[in-house]
CSV table of C-alpha atoms in Angstrom, one decimal:
chain,number,residue,atom,x,y,z
A,27,MET,CA,-192.2,24.8,-71.2
A,28,ASN,CA,-194.1,27.6,-70.0
A,29,PHE,CA,-191.3,28.6,-67.8
A,30,ILE,CA,-189.3,29.0,-70.8
A,31,LYS,CA,-191.5,31.2,-72.8
A,32,PHE,CA,-192.1,33.4,-69.5
A,33,LEU,CA,-188.5,33.8,-69.3
A,34,PHE,CA,-188.1,35.6,-72.9
A,35,SER,CA,-191.6,37.3,-72.7
A,36,LYS,CA,-191.8,41.0,-73.1
A,37,SER,CA,-193.3,41.7,-69.5
A,38,PHE,CA,-190.4,39.7,-67.8
A,39,ILE,CA,-187.4,41.3,-69.9
A,40,LYS,CA,-189.1,44.9,-69.3
A,41,GLN,CA,-188.9,44.1,-65.3
A,42,LEU,CA,-185.4,42.8,-65.5
A,43,ILE,CA,-184.2,46.1,-67.1
A,44,PHE,CA,-185.8,48.1,-64.8
A,45,ALA,CA,-184.2,46.1,-61.9
A,46,PHE,CA,-180.9,46.5,-63.1
A,47,ILE,CA,-181.6,50.4,-64.0
A,48,ALA,CA,-183.1,50.6,-60.2
A,49,LEU,CA,-180.2,48.8,-58.9
A,50,ALA,CA,-177.4,50.9,-60.9
A,51,VAL,CA,-178.8,54.0,-59.9
A,52,PHE,CA,-179.3,53.3,-56.3
A,53,GLY,CA,-175.7,51.8,-56.1
A,54,PHE,CA,-174.3,55.4,-58.0
A,55,LEU,CA,-176.1,57.2,-55.3
A,56,THR,CA,-175.0,54.9,-52.3
A,57,LEU,CA,-171.3,55.6,-53.9
A,58,LYS,CA,-171.7,59.1,-53.9
A,59,TRP,CA,-173.3,59.4,-50.2
A,60,LEU,CA,-170.5,57.4,-49.4
A,61,LYS,CA,-167.8,59.4,-50.9
A,62,SER,CA,-169.1,62.5,-49.2
A,63,TYR,CA,-169.7,60.9,-46.0
A,64,THR,CA,-165.9,59.4,-45.5
A,65,ASN,CA,-164.3,62.6,-47.0
A,66,HIS,CA,-162.7,60.8,-50.0
A,67,GLY,CA,-159.5,61.9,-51.0
A,68,SER,CA,-158.8,64.4,-48.1
A,69,PHE,CA,-156.4,63.5,-45.6
A,70,VAL,CA,-154.0,65.1,-42.4
A,71,MET,CA,-150.4,64.6,-42.1
A,72,VAL,CA,-149.7,63.1,-38.9
A,73,PRO,CA,-146.8,65.4,-37.7
A,74,GLU,CA,-143.8,64.0,-36.1
A,75,LEU,CA,-144.1,63.8,-32.1
A,76,THR,CA,-141.0,61.9,-30.9
A,77,GLY,CA,-139.3,64.0,-28.2
A,78,LYS,CA,-141.9,66.3,-28.0
A,79,THR,CA,-143.4,66.7,-24.5
A,80,TYR,CA,-146.9,65.4,-24.3
A,81,ASP,CA,-148.5,68.6,-23.7
A,82,LYS,CA,-147.2,69.9,-27.1
A,83,ALA,CA,-148.3,67.1,-28.5
A,84,GLN,CA,-151.4,67.3,-27.7
A,85,VAL,CA,-151.4,71.0,-28.9
A,86,LEU,CA,-150.3,70.2,-32.5
A,87,LEU,CA,-152.5,66.8,-32.8
A,88,GLU,CA,-155.6,69.1,-31.6
A,89,SER,CA,-154.6,71.9,-33.9
A,90,LEU,CA,-155.0,68.9,-36.8
A,91,VAL,CA,-158.5,68.1,-35.3
A,92,LEU,CA,-156.6,64.5,-34.6
A,93,ARG,CA,-156.6,62.7,-31.2
A,94,SER,CA,-154.1,61.1,-29.0
A,95,GLU,CA,-154.6,58.2,-26.7
A,96,VAL,CA,-151.3,57.4,-24.1
A,97,GLN,CA,-150.6,53.6,-24.2
A,98,ASP,CA,-148.1,51.4,-21.9
A,99,SER,CA,-145.0,53.8,-20.7
A,100,SER,CA,-143.0,51.4,-18.9
A,101,ASN,CA,-140.0,51.5,-21.2
A,102,TYR,CA,-137.4,53.9,-20.2
A,103,ASN,CA,-135.2,55.6,-22.4
A,104,PRO,CA,-132.9,58.1,-20.9
A,105,ASN,CA,-132.2,59.4,-24.5
A,106,TYR,CA,-135.3,61.5,-24.1
A,107,PRO,CA,-136.5,64.1,-21.5
A,108,LYS,CA,-139.2,62.6,-18.9
A,109,GLY,CA,-142.6,62.8,-20.2
A,110,ALA,CA,-141.8,63.0,-23.6
A,111,VAL,CA,-143.1,60.8,-26.4
A,112,ILE,CA,-140.9,58.0,-27.4
A,113,GLU,CA,-142.9,56.6,-30.2
A,114,GLN,CA,-146.0,56.7,-32.0
A,115,ASP,CA,-148.8,54.9,-34.2
A,116,PRO,CA,-149.4,56.1,-36.9
A,117,VAL,CA,-145.6,57.2,-37.4
A,118,GLY,CA,-145.0,60.8,-38.5
A,119,GLY,CA,-145.5,61.8,-42.2
A,120,SER,CA,-148.5,59.2,-42.6
A,121,LYS,CA,-151.5,60.6,-44.1
A,122,VAL,CA,-154.7,59.7,-42.0
A,123,LYS,CA,-158.2,61.1,-41.6
A,124,GLU,CA,-159.4,63.9,-39.7
A,125,ASP,CA,-160.5,62.8,-36.2
A,126,ARG,CA,-158.3,59.6,-36.5
A,127,LYS,CA,-156.5,58.5,-32.7
A,128,ILE,CA,-152.5,58.9,-32.4
A,129,TYR,CA,-151.8,56.2,-30.3
A,130,LEU,CA,-148.5,57.7,-28.0
A,131,ILE,CA,-145.7,56.0,-25.8
A,132,LEU,CA,-144.7,58.4,-23.3
A,133,ASN,CA,-140.8,58.2,-21.7
A,134,PRO,CA,-141.6,57.7,-17.8
A,135,SER,CA,-139.6,59.3,-15.1
A,136,ALA,CA,-136.9,56.4,-14.8
A,137,TYR,CA,-136.3,52.5,-15.0
A,138,LYS,CA,-138.6,50.6,-13.2
A,139,THR,CA,-137.7,48.8,-10.2
A,140,LEU,CA,-136.9,44.9,-9.9
A,141,PRO,CA,-136.1,42.7,-7.2
A,142,VAL,CA,-132.8,41.3,-7.4
A,143,PRO,CA,-132.7,37.3,-8.0
A,144,ASP,CA,-131.3,35.2,-5.1
A,145,VAL,CA,-128.3,34.3,-7.0
A,146,ILE,CA,-126.3,33.7,-3.8
A,147,ARG,CA,-124.0,30.0,-3.9
A,148,ARG,CA,-124.6,29.7,-7.7
A,149,THR,CA,-121.7,29.9,-10.2
A,150,PHE,CA,-121.0,33.0,-11.8
A,151,ARG,CA,-121.8,31.1,-15.2
A,152,GLN,CA,-124.8,30.7,-13.6
A,153,ALA,CA,-125.6,34.4,-12.1
A,154,LYS,CA,-124.7,36.4,-14.9
A,155,PRO,CA,-127.5,35.6,-17.6
A,156,THR,CA,-130.1,35.3,-14.4
A,157,LEU,CA,-128.9,39.0,-13.4
A,158,GLU,CA,-128.5,40.6,-16.9
A,159,VAL,CA,-131.8,39.0,-18.6
A,160,LEU,CA,-133.7,41.5,-15.8
A,161,GLY,CA,-131.7,44.2,-16.9
A,162,PHE,CA,-128.8,44.7,-14.3
A,163,ARG,CA,-125.2,45.1,-15.2
A,164,ILE,CA,-122.3,43.1,-13.7
A,165,GLY,CA,-120.1,45.7,-12.5
A,166,ALA,CA,-116.6,44.2,-10.6
A,167,LYS,CA,-115.9,40.8,-9.9
A,168,ILE,CA,-114.1,41.0,-6.5
A,169,TYR,CA,-112.3,37.2,-5.3
A,170,VAL,CA,-112.1,36.4,-2.1
A,171,ASP,CA,-110.9,33.0,-0.2
A,172,ASP,CA,-113.8,30.3,-0.4
A,173,LEU,CA,-113.9,26.7,-1.2
A,174,GLY,CA,-116.3,27.3,-4.1
A,175,LYS,CA,-114.6,28.6,-7.2
A,176,ASP,CA,-116.7,31.0,-9.0
A,177,GLU,CA,-119.7,31.0,-6.8
A,178,VAL,CA,-121.3,34.2,-6.0
A,179,LEU,CA,-120.9,35.1,-2.3
A,180,GLU,CA,-122.3,38.4,-2.0
A,181,ILE,CA,-124.0,41.1,-4.2
A,182,ARG,CA,-123.2,44.9,-3.4
A,183,HIS,CA,-124.5,47.7,-4.9
A,184,ASN,CA,-122.8,51.1,-4.5
A,185,GLY,CA,-120.8,49.2,-1.6
A,186,GLN,CA,-123.7,48.1,0.2
A,187,ILE,CA,-124.4,44.6,0.4
A,188,ILE,CA,-127.6,43.5,-1.2
A,189,GLU,CA,-130.1,41.0,-0.2
A,190,ALA,CA,-132.3,39.0,-2.7
A,191,GLY,CA,-135.5,40.6,-3.1
A,192,THR,CA,-133.8,43.9,-2.6
A,193,MET,CA,-135.8,46.3,-5.0
A,194,LEU,CA,-133.0,48.2,-7.5
A,195,PRO,CA,-133.6,50.2,-10.6
A,196,LYS,CA,-133.4,48.4,-13.9
A,197,THR,CA,-129.7,49.0,-15.4
A,198,SER,CA,-128.3,48.8,-11.7
A,199,LYS,CA,-124.8,47.7,-12.0
A,200,LEU,CA,-124.0,45.1,-9.7
A,201,ASP,CA,-120.6,44.2,-7.9
A,202,LEU,CA,-120.2,40.4,-7.2
A,203,ILE,CA,-118.3,38.9,-4.5
A,204,LEU,CA,-116.9,35.8,-5.7
A,205,GLY,CA,-115.1,32.4,-4.4
A,206,ASN,CA,-111.3,31.6,-5.8
A,207,GLY,CA,-111.4,28.1,-4.8
A,208,VAL,CA,-109.0,28.6,-1.8
A,209,ARG,CA,-109.8,27.2,1.1
A,210,LYS,CA,-109.9,29.8,4.2
A,211,GLN,CA,-107.2,29.5,6.4
């Protein structure tokens, strides 16, 4: 019973009102400080950097008080010059705060080189997806007398016979020498 009387006493209610006022003032001051500390409402527009060289992109970002960080540059795109920005995050036109990092992906100098897989004595139906999934292109199919019909007998690149494991640029065109199913005489 004394506890209930205390909850409704003038001194407790006064202290409760003072606590709420202090909490409200503290919250208001904290929000005002955060607003000024985070530059609430001020943004910088991210420029479109795709196609620009890294040096030009860097100068442009620095003029807008933005930073850049280069990420993985392994995806070659022949539509852009060597060292040009091919992707950016956040994209051009986005609004960001000053001193924000803009992540850039640059175009490497050429396609990366890959080892040619061993597809000798496999059927064309097996060899084609194996080569294409790595990024190689199938060129001419040349048939010669061999008992294994549609079996890969040789792989050629620019007229040269290629051994398994030879490093070639991605998208290289490979000519396949296939058996026609006729026994050699």
